Amino acid sequence: MIVAIDGPAATGKSTSAKLVAQKLGYTYLDTGAMYRCVTLSILRDDINLDDAPKLKALLDKLDIQLINKGEDSVVILNGEDVSSEIRQTEVTNHVSAVSALGLVRNALVQNQRRIANNQDCVIEGRDIGTIVFPDADVKFYLITNDRVRAERRQLDLESIGENKSIDTLIEEIHKRDKYDSERNHSPLRKAEDAIEVDTTNFTINGQVDHMVNKIKSIINRKINENE
């Protein structure tokens, strides 16, 4: 069983995916963290995004491990815990450009498919239901109004010691949405068969319960169809 959760930044994808996976006993795969790891590595090595040979060499040596520990996720990059560092503003400001590179996407998509092979997974990102797992059993597309998204992003930044105004964050969110939607490789878009969930007025527990109920309903329907 593959559950795909897509949507723009700060709509609650990661938190929802993590909790949905816990409730269902599935594996949670944070693809966004994987792209952030690549971005962090590129920034550390000061690699030009047009330098394909160096990018390929970097991708070939990357070892990314996603470890689920209860409600927490630990991200290990080449043996180093980078869980907090990949959430910092510098990485956030560059991750869309890195994610748009076909070389990067092809490498990570193969890795994601390998991880999800033969196990139940909840996977979140921007192109999971359209490109990575177009045949996913259940697809969600999360949306939220801009102010709520900015408030969520502000809380995330404060947790790692950064402060930004809501207006600044709304502007950054708009720029990222535009970039993600217009990129050539795997642009952000809603799959035709995705269930849209507006999380603006949901509590996190409310939206998770809503999604879990939808998944269970689809599972039961498929079981009845096969009987």
mmCIF file of C-alpha atoms in Angstrom:
data_model
loop_
_atom_site.group_PDB
_atom_site.id
_atom_site.type_symbol
_atom_site.label_atom_id
_atom_site.label_comp_id
_atom_site.label_asym_id
_atom_site.label_seq_id
_atom_site.Cartn_x
_atom_site.Cartn_y
_atom_site.Cartn_z
ATOM 1 C CA MET A 1 0.000 0.000 0.000
ATOM 2 C CA ILE A 2 1.400 3.383 -1.050
ATOM 3 C CA VAL A 3 -0.139 6.585 0.331
ATOM 4 C CA ALA A 4 1.055 9.714 -1.491
ATOM 5 C CA ILE A 5 0.736 13.146 0.120
ATOM 6 C CA ASP A 6 1.549 16.164 -2.046
ATOM 7 C CA GLY A 7 1.103 19.910 -1.771
ATOM 8 C CA PRO A 8 2.926 23.241 -1.437
ATOM 9 C CA ALA A 9 5.302 24.108 1.389
ATOM 10 C CA ALA A 10 3.968 24.506 4.952
ATOM 11 C CA THR A 11 0.632 22.785 4.363
ATOM 12 C CA GLY A 12 1.358 20.148 6.984
ATOM 13 C CA LYS A 13 2.539 17.379 4.661
ATOM 14 C CA SER A 14 5.441 16.100 6.753
ATOM 15 C CA THR A 15 3.638 16.151 10.083
ATOM 16 C CA SER A 16 0.528 14.576 8.585
ATOM 17 C CA ALA A 17 2.487 11.882 6.747
ATOM 18 C CA LYS A 18 4.451 11.001 9.860
ATOM 19 C CA LEU A 19 1.344 10.654 12.053
ATOM 20 C CA VAL A 20 -0.716 8.866 9.404
ATOM 21 C CA ALA A 21 2.113 6.333 9.043
ATOM 22 C CA GLN A 22 2.218 5.829 12.811
ATOM 23 C CA LYS A 23 -1.532 5.253 13.062
ATOM 24 C CA LEU A 24 -1.503 2.745 10.206
ATOM 25 C CA GLY A 25 1.774 1.052 11.115
ATOM 26 C CA TYR A 26 3.336 2.046 7.777
ATOM 27 C CA THR A 27 6.828 3.303 6.953
ATOM 28 C CA TYR A 28 7.119 7.103 6.685
ATOM 29 C CA LEU A 29 9.330 8.402 3.876
ATOM 30 C CA ASP A 30 10.210 12.124 4.020
ATOM 31 C CA THR A 31 11.329 12.911 0.472
ATOM 32 C CA GLY A 32 11.668 16.607 1.293
ATOM 33 C CA ALA A 33 14.391 15.788 3.802
ATOM 34 C CA MET A 34 16.250 13.900 1.079
ATOM 35 C CA TYR A 35 16.251 16.928 -1.236
ATOM 36 C CA ARG A 36 17.329 19.110 1.669
ATOM 37 C CA CYS A 37 20.274 16.783 2.311
ATOM 38 C CA VAL A 38 21.407 17.146 -1.300
ATOM 39 C CA THR A 39 20.997 20.923 -1.054
ATOM 40 C CA LEU A 40 23.028 21.080 2.148
ATOM 41 C CA SER A 41 25.810 19.035 0.562
ATOM 42 C CA ILE A 42 25.879 21.299 -2.504
ATOM 43 C CA LEU A 43 26.072 24.404 -0.323
ATOM 44 C CA ARG A 44 28.827 22.921 1.828
ATOM 45 C CA ASP A 45 30.903 21.950 -1.211
ATOM 46 C CA ASP A 46 30.073 25.196 -3.043
ATOM 47 C CA ILE A 47 29.080 23.329 -6.203
ATOM 48 C CA ASN A 48 27.655 25.243 -9.147
ATOM 49 C CA LEU A 49 24.284 23.818 -10.191
ATOM 50 C CA ASP A 50 25.415 23.863 -13.823
ATOM 51 C CA ASP A 51 28.394 21.622 -13.060
ATOM 52 C CA ALA A 52 26.877 18.230 -13.915
ATOM 53 C CA PRO A 53 30.048 16.131 -13.354
ATOM 54 C CA LYS A 54 30.539 17.483 -9.827
ATOM 55 C CA LEU A 55 26.839 17.078 -9.045
ATOM 56 C CA LYS A 56 26.904 13.464 -10.204
ATOM 57 C CA ALA A 57 30.030 12.775 -8.141
ATOM 58 C CA LEU A 58 28.317 14.283 -5.083
ATOM 59 C CA LEU A 59 25.141 12.243 -5.624
ATOM 60 C CA ASP A 60 27.128 9.039 -6.053
ATOM 61 C CA LYS A 61 28.747 9.399 -2.650
ATOM 62 C CA LEU A 62 25.710 10.528 -0.671
ATOM 63 C CA ASP A 63 24.358 8.207 2.002
ATOM 64 C CA ILE A 64 21.019 9.453 3.319
ATOM 65 C CA GLN A 65 19.256 7.603 6.128
ATOM 66 C CA LEU A 66 15.815 8.514 7.458
ATOM 67 C CA ILE A 67 15.222 7.097 10.923
ATOM 68 C CA ASN A 68 11.745 7.269 12.482
ATOM 69 C CA LYS A 69 11.837 7.506 16.283
ATOM 70 C CA GLY A 70 8.288 7.837 17.525
ATOM 71 C CA GLU A 71 7.103 11.321 16.573
ATOM 72 C CA ASP A 72 10.622 12.421 15.719
ATOM 73 C CA SER A 73 12.540 11.879 12.495
ATOM 74 C CA VAL A 74 16.322 11.770 12.462
ATOM 75 C CA VAL A 75 18.052 12.572 9.182
ATOM 76 C CA ILE A 76 21.560 11.162 8.781
ATOM 77 C CA LEU A 77 23.764 12.456 5.966
ATOM 78 C CA ASN A 78 26.976 10.483 5.475
ATOM 79 C CA GLY A 79 26.931 9.477 9.127
ATOM 80 C CA GLU A 80 26.095 12.972 10.480
ATOM 81 C CA ASP A 81 22.812 13.993 12.113
ATOM 82 C CA VAL A 82 21.654 16.994 10.038
ATOM 83 C CA SER A 83 18.024 17.002 11.212
ATOM 84 C CA SER A 84 18.164 20.650 12.309
ATOM 85 C CA GLU A 85 20.648 21.989 9.782
ATOM 86 C CA ILE A 86 18.585 20.980 6.761
ATOM 87 C CA ARG A 87 15.686 23.116 8.076
ATOM 88 C CA GLN A 88 17.691 26.342 8.213
ATOM 89 C CA THR A 89 16.830 29.280 5.959
ATOM 90 C CA GLU A 90 19.842 28.954 3.668
ATOM 91 C CA VAL A 91 18.850 25.403 2.750
ATOM 92 C CA THR A 92 15.176 26.370 2.407
ATOM 93 C CA ASN A 93 16.056 29.222 0.051
ATOM 94 C CA HIS A 94 18.013 26.909 -2.282
ATOM 95 C CA VAL A 95 16.143 23.609 -2.124
ATOM 96 C CA SER A 96 13.650 24.453 -4.889
ATOM 97 C CA ALA A 97 16.444 25.165 -7.379
ATOM 98 C CA VAL A 98 18.217 21.939 -6.434
ATOM 99 C CA SER A 99 14.974 19.941 -6.569
ATOM 100 C CA ALA A 100 14.318 21.223 -10.086
ATOM 101 C CA LEU A 101 17.453 19.547 -11.458
ATOM 102 C CA GLY A 102 16.698 16.426 -13.477
ATOM 103 C CA LEU A 103 19.966 14.817 -12.389
ATOM 104 C CA VAL A 104 19.031 15.198 -8.728
ATOM 105 C CA ARG A 105 15.421 14.133 -9.146
ATOM 106 C CA ASN A 106 16.285 11.017 -11.141
ATOM 107 C CA ALA A 107 18.789 9.890 -8.506
ATOM 108 C CA LEU A 108 16.455 10.427 -5.567
ATOM 109 C CA VAL A 109 13.343 9.042 -7.256
ATOM 110 C CA GLN A 110 15.134 5.737 -7.867
ATOM 111 C CA ASN A 111 16.175 5.705 -4.228
ATOM 112 C CA GLN A 112 12.626 6.451 -3.060
ATOM 113 C CA ARG A 113 11.164 3.665 -5.192
ATOM 114 C CA ARG A 114 13.751 1.237 -3.863
ATOM 115 C CA ILE A 115 12.918 2.105 -0.239
ATOM 116 C CA ALA A 116 9.172 1.769 -0.833
ATOM 117 C CA ASN A 117 9.471 -1.545 -2.671
ATOM 118 C CA ASN A 118 7.484 -4.330 -0.995
ATOM 119 C CA GLN A 119 6.403 -2.378 2.078
ATOM 120 C CA ASP A 120 3.492 -0.169 3.110
ATOM 121 C CA CYS A 121 4.594 3.477 2.943
ATOM 122 C CA VAL A 122 3.294 6.979 3.478
ATOM 123 C CA ILE A 123 5.315 9.279 1.247
ATOM 124 C CA GLU A 124 5.116 13.057 1.033
ATOM 125 C CA GLY A 125 6.488 15.606 -1.393
ATOM 126 C CA ARG A 126 5.433 17.626 -4.407
ATOM 127 C CA ASP A 127 5.344 15.043 -7.183
ATOM 128 C CA ILE A 128 4.731 11.777 -5.349
ATOM 129 C CA GLY A 129 1.288 11.104 -6.802
ATOM 130 C CA THR A 130 2.126 12.433 -10.264
ATOM 131 C CA ILE A 131 5.690 11.253 -10.971
ATOM 132 C CA VAL A 132 7.274 9.126 -8.252
ATOM 133 C CA PHE A 133 4.294 6.836 -7.542
ATOM 134 C CA PRO A 134 1.614 7.624 -10.147
ATOM 135 C CA ASP A 135 -0.108 4.322 -9.273
ATOM 136 C CA ALA A 136 -0.241 5.026 -5.528
ATOM 137 C CA ASP A 137 -3.237 3.394 -3.837
ATOM 138 C CA VAL A 138 -4.299 6.647 -2.133
ATOM 139 C CA LYS A 139 -3.338 10.196 -3.066
ATOM 140 C CA PHE A 140 -3.856 13.374 -1.063
ATOM 141 C CA TYR A 141 -3.171 16.984 -2.034
ATOM 142 C CA LEU A 142 -2.984 19.380 0.912
ATOM 143 C CA ILE A 143 -3.742 23.092 0.699
ATOM 144 C CA THR A 144 -3.762 25.843 3.351
ATOM 145 C CA ASN A 145 -4.193 29.608 3.264
ATOM 146 C CA ASP A 146 -1.039 31.694 3.041
ATOM 147 C CA ARG A 147 -1.118 33.224 6.506
ATOM 148 C CA VAL A 148 -1.492 29.879 8.254
ATOM 149 C CA ARG A 149 1.363 28.486 6.154
ATOM 150 C CA ALA A 150 3.562 31.440 7.140
ATOM 151 C CA GLU A 151 2.674 31.022 10.823
ATOM 152 C CA ARG A 152 3.634 27.339 10.654
ATOM 153 C CA ARG A 153 6.903 28.149 8.941
ATOM 154 C CA GLN A 154 7.612 30.832 11.557
ATOM 155 C CA LEU A 155 7.220 28.281 14.357
ATOM 156 C CA ASP A 156 9.565 25.891 12.564
ATOM 157 C CA LEU A 157 12.211 28.605 12.264
ATOM 158 C CA GLU A 158 11.839 29.701 15.879
ATOM 159 C CA SER A 159 12.488 26.117 16.955
ATOM 160 C CA ILE A 160 15.955 26.339 15.376
ATOM 161 C CA GLY A 161 16.665 29.888 16.595
ATOM 162 C CA GLU A 162 15.666 31.913 13.511
ATOM 163 C CA ASN A 163 13.159 34.768 13.397
ATOM 164 C CA LYS A 164 11.275 36.187 10.415
ATOM 165 C CA SER A 165 8.136 38.273 10.054
ATOM 166 C CA ILE A 166 4.902 36.804 8.716
ATOM 167 C CA ASP A 167 4.963 39.195 5.724
ATOM 168 C CA THR A 168 8.483 38.111 4.792
ATOM 169 C CA LEU A 169 7.535 34.458 5.069
ATOM 170 C CA ILE A 170 4.405 34.906 2.934
ATOM 171 C CA GLU A 171 6.558 36.513 0.241
ATOM 172 C CA GLU A 172 9.047 33.623 0.414
ATOM 173 C CA ILE A 173 6.221 31.081 0.246
ATOM 174 C CA HIS A 174 4.784 32.745 -2.873
ATOM 175 C CA LYS A 175 8.186 32.671 -4.558
ATOM 176 C CA ARG A 176 8.662 29.009 -3.748
ATOM 177 C CA ASP A 177 5.173 28.095 -4.962
ATOM 178 C CA LYS A 178 5.825 29.853 -8.259
ATOM 179 C CA TYR A 179 9.200 28.173 -8.698
ATOM 180 C CA ASP A 180 7.923 24.709 -7.779
ATOM 181 C CA SER A 181 4.898 25.007 -10.071
ATOM 182 C CA GLU A 182 6.833 26.275 -13.086
ATOM 183 C CA ARG A 183 9.955 24.106 -12.978
ATOM 184 C CA ASN A 184 10.606 21.872 -15.976
ATOM 185 C CA HIS A 185 11.190 18.647 -14.062
ATOM 186 C CA SER A 186 8.289 17.244 -12.035
ATOM 187 C CA PRO A 187 6.438 20.499 -11.296
ATOM 188 C CA LEU A 188 4.148 20.819 -8.308
ATOM 189 C CA ARG A 189 0.609 19.932 -9.359
ATOM 190 C CA LYS A 190 -2.378 18.031 -8.070
ATOM 191 C CA ALA A 191 -2.876 14.522 -9.444
ATOM 192 C CA GLU A 192 -6.250 14.133 -11.133
ATOM 193 C CA ASP A 193 -7.242 11.352 -8.735
ATOM 194 C CA ALA A 194 -5.928 13.032 -5.570
ATOM 195 C CA ILE A 195 -8.199 13.834 -2.637
ATOM 196 C CA GLU A 196 -7.834 17.532 -1.821
ATOM 197 C CA VAL A 197 -7.658 18.384 1.885
ATOM 198 C CA ASP A 198 -7.782 22.006 3.066
ATOM 199 C CA THR A 199 -5.898 21.941 6.376
ATOM 200 C CA THR A 200 -6.487 25.644 7.219
ATOM 201 C CA ASN A 201 -9.085 25.008 9.909
ATOM 202 C CA PHE A 202 -8.017 21.519 10.930
ATOM 203 C CA THR A 203 -6.048 20.732 14.044
ATOM 204 C CA ILE A 204 -3.183 18.404 13.242
ATOM 205 C CA ASN A 205 -5.036 15.524 14.921
ATOM 206 C CA GLY A 206 -8.172 16.431 13.008
ATOM 207 C CA GLN A 207 -6.511 16.362 9.609
ATOM 208 C CA VAL A 208 -4.676 13.136 10.400
ATOM 209 C CA ASP A 209 -7.886 11.424 11.527
ATOM 210 C CA HIS A 210 -9.635 12.695 8.386
ATOM 211 C CA MET A 211 -6.934 11.214 6.163
ATOM 212 C CA VAL A 212 -6.729 7.917 8.063
ATOM 213 C CA ASN A 213 -10.504 7.494 7.780
ATOM 214 C CA LYS A 214 -10.305 8.126 4.021
ATOM 215 C CA ILE A 215 -7.529 5.538 3.673
ATOM 216 C CA LYS A 216 -9.397 2.919 5.695
ATOM 217 C CA SER A 217 -12.528 3.545 3.638
ATOM 218 C CA ILE A 218 -10.584 2.993 0.393
ATOM 219 C CA ILE A 219 -8.932 -0.159 1.775
ATOM 220 C CA ASN A 220 -12.312 -1.585 2.823
ATOM 221 C CA ARG A 221 -13.823 -0.767 -0.569
ATOM 222 C CA LYS A 222 -10.974 -2.552 -2.360
ATOM 223 C CA ILE A 223 -11.362 -5.595 -0.107
ATOM 224 C CA ASN A 224 -15.087 -5.752 -0.865
ATOM 225 C CA GLU A 225 -14.448 -5.414 -4.586
ATOM 226 C CA ASN A 226 -12.053 -8.376 -4.502
ATOM 227 C CA GLU A 227 -14.346 -10.680 -2.561
#
